[in-house]
Amino acid sequence: MSERRAILSVDGGDPIELPVYQGTLGQDVIDIGSLGSHGFFTYDPGFSATAACQSDITFIDGNKGILLHRGYPIEVLAEHSDYIEACYLLLEGALPNAEQKKTFEHTIKYHTMVNMSVEQFISGFRYDAHPMAVLCGVVGAMSSFYHDSLDITDQEHRSISAHRLIAKMPTIAAMCYKHFVGQPYIYPDNTMSYSENFLHMMFGTPCEKYECHPALAKAMDRIFLLHADHEQNASTSTVRLAGSSGANPFACIAAGIAALWGPAHGGANEAVLSMLAEIGHEDNIEEYINKAKDKNDPFRLMGFGHRVYKNYDPRATVMRQTCDEVLEVLGVQNDPLFRLAKKLEKIALEDEYFVSKKLYPNVDFYSGIILKAMGIPEEMFTVIFATGRTVGWISHWNEMITNPYRIGRPRQLYTGANVRDFINLEDR
Ligand code: CMC
């Protein structure tokens, strides 16, 4: 138990003692759980100063621009590791040895196919349905296909569900794309790496095999790795909240996908490209920078700013480098869209408004540009984010389920009407 105490007194009333806990890194937290019994709630809309849980998985220091997964800096993982290894690390808590990695990779490959009924299910969506709408529905429906792994109290079930989700997400994501463009589904090829296989299912057709440039497979792997987890963000918190009611993992991940879709979160990568298209030309950048600064204009520079990072997002640093590599490999550095993006980045990094508010380009700014250069349509960007993030969501869900937890049930500051007399319809 904590020895340290914070003392709270409201209007000079009796002091309320609140325990203070210290994590291994990061801010100390004040345990306000007993406040309800003293007649108070805390008020923190947007959860700017609320630690909703205890977790061993990921640490972020937003002021220093540090992101650690199980203690390993993201840039070190990006340089020396790969997505599959990061999945193992997030799920199991330690890097795998060679044998463990081989077994894990085999397990994931063994689960890449989806039940044939999933094909029929996807085909039932309107031909031009947004791939995120399809993904959300299909992942939610997975609990109707895989009942044999839904007992959340059974470790074996939880493990199979986690492996199924990680393995099948690229297959489902690619199927969402194929449905969107009206092409036949391409089945997974288990001789390929996770990322190569995803690109094969996206760009291959029954008439033509997709020859994957190694630099693009590497870039794809980096995109998955850099999105793998990010602490208690909106979608991960949604997964935890849904899971706290005892819902099955497929339902919880579907809830996370829905939360990710918004433009303030994972939808930002798609929004970056829409914004670049709207700006249209380098000559218009100033006008849009001014719009972003105008308090009366809802326009925001998409791909800039972050709730936690008040420094360069370390994922963005790696993504920026990958972006330069991909543009060079594809020979599109001089494409007007990418030149526009680079100029926007430079101006925003120098502009007093963005500098003083510490609004740096975030991971979505560069991932959108990379994916666009690779020929992936904007509607698929958030689907790809969701694919990479699945391991983070399932790791957090698993961590919650295997530790003591209660249903998440926030309270509120009620500002509505007081008790009123009911007036009969004829008298209103
Ligand atoms: N363009 C212009 N001004 C901005 C921007 C932006 N992109 N982001 C924040 N600001 C301003 C905002 O107006 C506010 O100004 P003031 O203090 O004068 O009122 C100040 O900066 C702080 O902003 P906030 O809205 O209080 O910050 P937040 O922590 O609630 O929001 C954010 C964080 C990421 C939602 C926001 O920066 C944003 O909307 N960015 C654009 C969308 C985006 O790129 N999202 C992806 C986030 S990274 C990937 C992920 O984790 O999903």
Coordinates of C-alpha atoms and ligand atoms in Angstrom, one line a residue:
M1 CA 0.0 0.0 0.0
S2 CA 1.1 3.5 -0.7
E3 CA 2.5 5.5 2.2
R4 CA 2.1 8.8 0.4
R5 CA -1.1 10.8 0.7
A6 CA -2.7 13.8 -1.0
I7 CA -5.0 15.8 1.2
L8 CA -8.1 17.3 -0.2
S9 CA -10.4 19.7 1.6
V10 CA -13.5 21.2 0.0
D11 CA -14.6 24.6 1.3
G12 CA -12.4 24.2 4.4
G13 CA -14.2 21.0 5.3
D14 CA -12.6 17.9 6.9
P15 CA -9.4 16.8 5.1
I16 CA -9.9 13.8 2.8
E17 CA -6.8 11.6 2.5
L18 CA -6.1 10.1 -0.9
P19 CA -3.3 7.6 -1.6
V20 CA -0.7 8.5 -4.1
Y21 CA 0.9 5.8 -6.2
Q22 CA 4.1 5.8 -8.2
G23 CA 4.5 3.8 -11.4
T24 CA 7.9 2.6 -12.8
L25 CA 7.9 5.7 -15.1
G26 CA 5.7 8.7 -15.6
Q27 CA 3.5 10.9 -13.4
D28 CA 2.4 9.8 -9.9
V29 CA -1.4 9.2 -9.6
I30 CA -3.8 10.1 -6.9
D31 CA -6.3 7.4 -6.1
I32 CA -9.6 9.2 -5.9
G33 CA -11.7 6.0 -5.7
S34 CA -12.9 6.8 -2.1
L35 CA -14.2 10.3 -3.1
G36 CA -17.7 9.0 -3.9
S37 CA -18.1 8.0 -0.3
H38 CA -17.3 11.6 0.7
G39 CA -20.0 12.9 -1.6
F40 CA -17.8 14.0 -4.5
F41 CA -16.9 13.0 -8.0
T42 CA -13.9 14.2 -10.0
Y43 CA -14.6 16.0 -13.2
D44 CA -12.2 15.5 -16.2
P45 CA -14.0 15.5 -19.6
G46 CA -11.6 14.2 -22.2
F47 CA -9.6 12.4 -19.5
S48 CA -6.7 14.9 -19.7
A49 CA -5.6 14.0 -16.1
T50 CA -7.1 10.6 -15.5
A51 CA -5.3 7.3 -15.3
A52 CA -8.2 4.8 -16.1
C53 CA -6.2 1.7 -15.3
Q54 CA -2.9 0.2 -14.4
S55 CA -0.9 -1.3 -17.3
D56 CA 2.5 -2.9 -18.0
I57 CA 2.3 -2.7 -21.8
T58 CA 3.2 0.7 -23.2
F59 CA 4.7 4.0 -21.8
I60 CA 4.6 7.4 -23.4
D61 CA 6.4 10.5 -22.2
G62 CA 4.7 13.2 -24.4
N63 CA 7.0 16.0 -23.4
K64 CA 10.2 14.1 -24.2
G65 CA 8.7 12.3 -27.2
I66 CA 9.3 8.8 -25.8
L67 CA 7.3 5.7 -26.7
L68 CA 8.2 2.4 -25.1
H69 CA 6.6 -1.0 -25.7
R70 CA 7.4 -3.3 -22.8
G71 CA 10.4 -1.0 -22.1
Y72 CA 11.8 -1.0 -25.7
P73 CA 11.9 2.4 -27.5
I74 CA 9.8 2.4 -30.7
E75 CA 12.6 3.6 -32.9
V76 CA 14.8 0.7 -31.7
L77 CA 12.0 -1.8 -32.5
A78 CA 11.5 -0.1 -35.9
E79 CA 15.2 -0.5 -36.7
H80 CA 16.0 -4.0 -35.3
S81 CA 12.7 -5.8 -35.1
D82 CA 9.5 -6.4 -37.2
Y83 CA 5.8 -6.4 -36.7
I84 CA 5.4 -10.1 -35.8
E85 CA 8.1 -9.8 -33.2
A86 CA 6.4 -6.6 -31.8
C87 CA 3.1 -8.6 -31.7
Y88 CA 4.7 -11.3 -29.6
L89 CA 6.3 -8.6 -27.4
L90 CA 3.0 -6.8 -26.7
L91 CA 1.1 -10.0 -26.1
E92 CA 3.6 -12.0 -24.1
G93 CA 5.6 -9.2 -22.4
A94 CA 9.1 -10.2 -23.7
L95 CA 10.8 -10.5 -27.1
P96 CA 10.7 -14.0 -28.5
N97 CA 13.8 -16.1 -28.9
A98 CA 14.3 -17.6 -32.4
E99 CA 12.2 -20.8 -31.6
Q100 CA 9.4 -18.8 -30.0
K101 CA 9.3 -16.4 -33.0
K102 CA 9.2 -19.3 -35.5
T103 CA 6.3 -21.0 -33.6
F104 CA 4.4 -17.7 -33.2
E105 CA 4.8 -16.8 -36.9
H106 CA 3.6 -20.3 -37.8
T107 CA 0.6 -20.0 -35.5
I108 CA -0.4 -16.6 -37.1
K109 CA 0.0 -18.0 -40.6
Y110 CA -2.1 -21.1 -39.7
H111 CA -5.0 -18.7 -38.9
T112 CA -4.9 -16.4 -41.9
M113 CA -7.9 -17.9 -43.8
V114 CA -11.4 -16.8 -42.9
N115 CA -14.6 -18.9 -43.0
M116 CA -16.2 -19.0 -46.5
S117 CA -19.3 -17.4 -45.1
V118 CA -17.3 -14.2 -44.3
E119 CA -16.9 -13.8 -48.1
Q120 CA -20.7 -14.0 -48.5
F121 CA -21.2 -11.6 -45.6
I122 CA -18.9 -9.0 -47.2
S123 CA -20.5 -9.4 -50.6
G124 CA -23.8 -8.4 -48.9
F125 CA -22.5 -4.9 -48.3
R126 CA -23.3 -2.2 -50.8
Y127 CA -20.7 -2.1 -53.6
D128 CA -19.3 1.2 -52.6
A129 CA -19.5 0.8 -48.8
H130 CA -16.7 2.5 -46.9
P131 CA -14.1 -0.3 -46.0
M132 CA -14.2 0.9 -42.4
A133 CA -17.9 0.3 -42.2
V134 CA -17.4 -3.2 -43.6
L135 CA -14.4 -3.9 -41.3
C136 CA -16.4 -2.8 -38.2
G137 CA -19.3 -5.1 -39.2
V138 CA -17.2 -8.1 -40.1
V139 CA -15.0 -8.0 -37.0
G140 CA -18.2 -7.7 -34.8
A141 CA -19.6 -10.7 -36.7
M142 CA -16.5 -12.8 -36.1
S143 CA -18.1 -13.9 -32.8
S144 CA -20.8 -15.5 -34.8
F145 CA -18.2 -17.5 -36.8
Y146 CA -15.8 -18.5 -34.0
H147 CA -17.9 -19.5 -31.0
D148 CA -15.4 -22.1 -30.0
S149 CA -13.1 -19.4 -28.6
L150 CA -15.5 -17.0 -26.8
D151 CA -15.1 -18.1 -23.1
I152 CA -13.2 -15.1 -21.8
T153 CA -12.3 -17.0 -18.5
D154 CA -10.4 -19.7 -20.5
Q155 CA -6.8 -18.8 -21.2
E156 CA -6.7 -21.1 -24.3
H157 CA -9.8 -19.4 -25.7
R158 CA -8.3 -16.0 -25.1
S159 CA -5.1 -17.0 -26.8
I160 CA -6.8 -18.5 -29.9
S161 CA -9.0 -15.4 -30.3
A162 CA -6.0 -13.1 -30.1
H163 CA -4.2 -15.2 -32.7
R164 CA -7.2 -15.3 -34.9
L165 CA -7.7 -11.6 -34.8
I166 CA -4.0 -10.8 -35.6
A167 CA -4.0 -13.4 -38.4
K168 CA -7.3 -12.7 -40.0
M169 CA -7.3 -8.8 -39.9
P170 CA -5.1 -8.4 -43.0
T171 CA -7.2 -11.0 -44.9
I172 CA -10.5 -9.2 -43.9
A173 CA -8.9 -5.8 -44.6
A174 CA -7.9 -6.8 -48.1
M175 CA -11.3 -8.4 -48.7
C176 CA -12.9 -5.0 -47.7
Y177 CA -10.7 -3.4 -50.3
K178 CA -11.5 -6.0 -53.0
H179 CA -15.2 -5.6 -52.4
F180 CA -14.8 -1.8 -52.6
V181 CA -13.0 -1.9 -56.0
G182 CA -15.1 -4.8 -57.3
Q183 CA -12.3 -7.3 -57.7
P184 CA -12.2 -11.0 -56.7
Y185 CA -10.9 -11.8 -53.3
I186 CA -7.3 -13.1 -53.2
Y187 CA -6.5 -15.8 -50.6
P188 CA -3.6 -15.5 -48.2
D189 CA -0.3 -17.1 -49.2
N190 CA 1.4 -18.5 -46.1
T191 CA 4.8 -18.6 -47.8
M192 CA 4.9 -14.8 -47.5
S193 CA 5.6 -12.5 -44.6
Y194 CA 2.7 -10.8 -42.8
S195 CA 3.1 -7.5 -44.7
E196 CA 4.0 -9.0 -48.1
N197 CA 0.9 -11.3 -47.8
F198 CA -1.3 -8.3 -47.1
L199 CA 0.0 -6.4 -50.2
H200 CA -0.4 -9.7 -52.2
M201 CA -4.1 -9.9 -51.1
M202 CA -4.6 -6.2 -51.8
F203 CA -2.9 -5.9 -55.2
G204 CA -2.9 -9.4 -56.6
T205 CA -5.6 -10.6 -59.0
P206 CA -6.4 -14.1 -60.2
C207 CA -4.9 -13.1 -63.6
E208 CA -1.8 -11.5 -62.3
K209 CA 0.5 -12.2 -59.4
Y210 CA 1.6 -9.1 -57.5
E211 CA 5.4 -8.7 -57.5
C212 CA 6.1 -7.0 -54.2
H213 CA 9.1 -4.5 -54.1
P214 CA 11.0 -5.4 -50.9
A215 CA 11.1 -1.7 -49.9
L216 CA 7.3 -1.6 -50.0
A217 CA 6.9 -4.7 -47.9
K218 CA 9.3 -3.2 -45.4
A219 CA 7.4 0.1 -45.4
M220 CA 4.1 -1.8 -44.8
D221 CA 5.7 -3.8 -42.0
R222 CA 6.9 -0.5 -40.4
I223 CA 3.4 1.0 -40.7
F224 CA 1.9 -2.0 -38.9
L225 CA 4.7 -1.8 -36.3
L226 CA 4.4 1.9 -35.6
H227 CA 0.6 1.5 -35.1
A228 CA 0.8 -1.6 -33.0
D229 CA 0.0 0.1 -29.7
H230 CA -0.3 3.5 -28.1
E231 CA -1.3 3.2 -24.5
Q232 CA -4.8 4.3 -23.4
N233 CA -5.9 6.2 -26.5
A234 CA -9.6 6.5 -27.4
S235 CA -10.0 3.2 -29.2
T236 CA -8.0 1.2 -26.7
S237 CA -10.0 2.7 -23.9
T238 CA -13.1 1.8 -25.8
V239 CA -11.9 -1.8 -26.1
R240 CA -11.2 -1.9 -22.3
L241 CA -14.6 -0.3 -21.5
A242 CA -16.5 -2.8 -23.7
G243 CA -14.4 -5.6 -22.3
S244 CA -15.2 -4.6 -18.7
S245 CA -18.8 -5.7 -19.2
G246 CA -17.5 -9.2 -20.0
A247 CA -18.2 -8.8 -23.8
N248 CA -16.3 -11.3 -26.1
P249 CA -13.0 -10.1 -27.7
F250 CA -14.4 -9.8 -31.2
A251 CA -17.2 -7.5 -30.0
C252 CA -14.7 -5.4 -28.0
I253 CA -12.3 -5.1 -31.0
A254 CA -15.3 -4.0 -33.2
A255 CA -16.0 -1.3 -30.6
G256 CA -12.3 -0.2 -30.9
I257 CA -12.5 -0.1 -34.7
A258 CA -15.6 2.2 -34.4
A259 CA -13.8 4.5 -32.0
L260 CA -10.7 4.6 -34.3
W261 CA -12.7 5.7 -37.3
G262 CA -13.1 9.4 -36.3
P263 CA -10.9 12.0 -37.9
A264 CA -9.5 13.1 -34.5
H265 CA -8.1 9.6 -34.1
G266 CA -7.3 6.9 -36.7
G267 CA -9.4 8.6 -39.4
A268 CA -6.8 11.4 -39.5
N269 CA -4.7 9.6 -42.1
E270 CA -7.6 9.6 -44.5
A271 CA -8.4 13.2 -43.6
V272 CA -4.8 14.3 -44.3
L273 CA -5.2 13.3 -48.0
S274 CA -8.7 14.9 -48.2
M275 CA -7.1 18.1 -46.8
L276 CA -4.2 18.0 -49.3
A277 CA -6.7 17.6 -52.1
E278 CA -8.7 20.6 -50.8
I279 CA -5.6 22.8 -50.5
G280 CA -4.8 21.7 -54.0
H281 CA -1.8 23.9 -54.7
E282 CA 1.3 25.2 -52.8
D283 CA 0.0 28.7 -53.5
N284 CA -3.0 28.0 -51.2
I285 CA -1.0 26.8 -48.2
E286 CA -1.0 30.2 -46.5
E287 CA -4.7 30.5 -46.7
Y288 CA -5.2 27.1 -45.1
I289 CA -2.6 27.8 -42.4
N290 CA -4.6 31.0 -41.6
K291 CA -7.8 29.0 -41.5
A292 CA -6.2 26.5 -39.0
K293 CA -5.2 29.4 -36.8
D294 CA -8.6 31.1 -36.9
K295 CA -10.5 30.2 -33.7
N296 CA -13.8 30.9 -35.5
D297 CA -13.0 28.4 -38.3
P298 CA -13.4 24.7 -37.5
F299 CA -10.7 23.8 -40.0
R300 CA -7.7 22.0 -38.4
L301 CA -4.5 21.0 -40.0
M302 CA -5.0 17.2 -40.2
G303 CA -2.0 15.1 -39.2
F304 CA -0.8 17.8 -36.8
G305 CA -1.0 17.9 -33.0
H306 CA -1.5 15.2 -30.4
R307 CA -3.2 15.0 -27.0
V308 CA -0.1 13.5 -25.4
Y309 CA 2.9 14.5 -27.5
K310 CA 4.1 18.0 -26.9
N311 CA 7.2 17.2 -28.8
Y312 CA 7.9 15.3 -32.0
D313 CA 5.9 12.0 -32.1
P314 CA 8.7 9.4 -32.2
R315 CA 6.6 7.3 -34.5
A316 CA 6.4 10.3 -36.9
T317 CA 10.2 10.5 -36.9
V318 CA 10.5 6.9 -38.2
M319 CA 7.5 7.3 -40.5
R320 CA 9.0 10.5 -42.0
Q321 CA 12.2 8.5 -42.9
T322 CA 10.2 5.6 -44.3
C323 CA 8.1 8.2 -46.3
D324 CA 11.2 9.6 -47.9
E325 CA 12.5 6.1 -48.8
V326 CA 9.1 5.1 -50.3
L327 CA 8.8 8.3 -52.4
E328 CA 12.3 7.7 -53.7
V329 CA 11.8 4.0 -54.5
L330 CA 8.6 4.9 -56.4
G331 CA 10.2 7.9 -58.0
V332 CA 7.4 10.2 -57.0
Q333 CA 9.2 12.9 -54.9
N334 CA 8.2 15.5 -57.5
D335 CA 4.6 14.5 -57.7
P336 CA 2.7 17.8 -56.9
L337 CA 0.7 16.2 -54.0
F338 CA 3.8 15.0 -52.2
R339 CA 5.6 18.3 -52.9
L340 CA 2.6 20.1 -51.4
A341 CA 2.7 17.8 -48.3
K342 CA 6.4 18.5 -47.8
K343 CA 5.9 22.3 -48.1
L344 CA 3.0 22.2 -45.7
E345 CA 5.1 20.3 -43.2
K346 CA 8.0 22.8 -43.5
I347 CA 5.7 25.8 -43.0
A348 CA 3.8 24.4 -40.1
L349 CA 7.1 23.4 -38.4
E350 CA 8.3 27.0 -38.6
D351 CA 5.0 28.9 -38.0
E352 CA 4.8 30.6 -34.6
Y353 CA 1.2 29.3 -33.9
F354 CA 2.2 25.6 -34.4
V355 CA 5.6 26.0 -32.7
S356 CA 4.1 27.7 -29.6
K357 CA 1.3 25.2 -29.3
K358 CA 3.8 22.3 -29.9
L359 CA 1.7 21.0 -32.8
Y360 CA 4.1 18.7 -34.6
P361 CA 3.2 16.4 -37.5
N362 CA 1.9 13.2 -36.1
V363 CA 2.2 9.6 -37.4
D364 CA -1.0 10.0 -39.5
F365 CA 0.5 12.8 -41.6
Y366 CA 3.3 10.6 -43.0
S367 CA 1.5 7.3 -43.1
G368 CA -1.2 8.8 -45.3
I369 CA 1.4 10.1 -47.7
I370 CA 3.2 6.7 -47.8
L371 CA 0.0 4.7 -48.4
K372 CA -1.1 7.1 -51.1
A373 CA 2.3 6.8 -52.8
M374 CA 1.9 3.0 -52.6
G375 CA -1.4 3.2 -54.6
I376 CA -3.7 2.4 -51.6
P377 CA -6.9 4.4 -51.7
E378 CA -7.6 6.8 -48.9
E379 CA -10.7 4.9 -47.7
M380 CA -8.3 2.0 -46.8
F381 CA -5.9 4.1 -44.6
T382 CA -7.8 3.7 -41.3
V383 CA -8.4 0.0 -42.1
I384 CA -4.7 -0.4 -42.2
F385 CA -4.3 1.5 -38.9
A386 CA -6.9 -0.8 -37.4
T387 CA -5.0 -3.9 -38.7
G388 CA -1.8 -2.8 -37.1
R389 CA -3.5 -1.7 -33.8
T390 CA -5.4 -5.0 -33.3
V391 CA -2.5 -6.5 -31.4
G392 CA -2.5 -3.5 -29.0
W393 CA -6.2 -3.7 -28.4
I394 CA -6.2 -7.4 -27.8
S395 CA -3.1 -7.1 -25.5
H396 CA -4.9 -4.5 -23.4
W397 CA -8.1 -6.5 -23.3
N398 CA -6.2 -9.6 -22.2
E399 CA -4.3 -7.6 -19.6
M400 CA -7.5 -6.4 -18.1
I401 CA -9.3 -9.7 -18.2
T402 CA -6.4 -11.5 -16.4
N403 CA -6.3 -8.9 -13.6
P404 CA -8.9 -7.9 -11.1
Y405 CA -11.3 -5.5 -12.9
R406 CA -14.7 -3.9 -12.4
I407 CA -17.2 -2.8 -15.1
G408 CA -16.2 0.7 -16.3
R409 CA -18.9 3.1 -15.1
P410 CA -18.1 6.8 -15.1
R411 CA -20.4 9.4 -13.4
Q412 CA -21.3 12.9 -14.5
L413 CA -21.8 16.5 -13.5
Y414 CA -25.6 16.7 -14.1
T415 CA -26.7 20.1 -15.5
G416 CA -30.3 19.2 -16.6
A417 CA -33.7 20.1 -15.2
N418 CA -34.6 19.6 -11.6
V419 CA -37.6 17.4 -10.7
R420 CA -40.6 18.8 -12.6
D421 CA -44.4 18.3 -12.4
F422 CA -45.7 16.3 -15.4
I423 CA -48.2 18.4 -17.5
N424 CA -50.9 16.4 -19.3
L425 CA -50.7 16.6 -23.1
E426 CA -53.9 18.6 -23.5
D427 CA -52.5 21.3 -21.1
R428 CA -49.1 21.8 -22.7
Ligands
CMC1 N1 -4.7 22.5 -36.3 C1 -4.8 23.7 -35.7 N2 -4.9 23.9 -34.4 C2 -4.8 22.9 -33.6 C3 -4.6 21.6 -34.1 C4 -4.5 21.4 -35.5 N3 -4.3 20.2 -36.1 N4 -4.5 20.7 -33.1 C5 -4.7 21.4 -32.0 N5 -4.8 22.7 -32.3 C6 -4.9 23.8 -31.3 C7 -6.3 23.9 -30.7 O1 -7.2 24.8 -31.5 C8 -6.0 24.4 -29.3 O2 -5.8 25.8 -29.4 P1 -6.2 26.8 -28.1 O3 -5.4 26.3 -27.0 O4 -5.9 28.1 -28.6 O5 -7.7 26.5 -27.9 C9 -4.7 23.8 -29.0 O6 -4.1 23.5 -30.2 C10 -4.8 22.5 -28.2 O7 -5.7 21.6 -28.9 P2 -6.8 20.7 -28.3 O8 -7.9 20.4 -29.3 O9 -7.1 21.2 -26.9 O10 -5.9 19.3 -28.2 P3 -6.5 17.9 -27.9 O11 -5.5 17.2 -27.1 O12 -7.9 17.9 -27.4 O13 -6.6 17.3 -29.4 C11 -6.0 16.3 -31.5 C12 -5.6 16.5 -30.0 C13 -5.0 15.2 -32.0 C14 -7.4 15.7 -31.5 C15 -5.8 17.6 -32.2 O14 -4.5 18.1 -32.2 C16 -6.3 17.5 -33.7 O15 -7.5 17.6 -33.9 N6 -5.4 17.2 -34.7 C17 -5.8 16.9 -36.0 C18 -6.3 15.5 -36.1 C19 -5.2 14.5 -36.1 O16 -4.2 14.7 -36.8 N7 -5.4 13.4 -35.3 C20 -4.4 12.3 -35.2 C21 -3.8 12.1 -33.9 S1 -2.4 11.1 -33.9 C22 -3.0 9.5 -34.3 C23 -3.9 8.9 -33.2 O17 -3.4 8.8 -32.1 O18 -5.0 8.5 -33.6

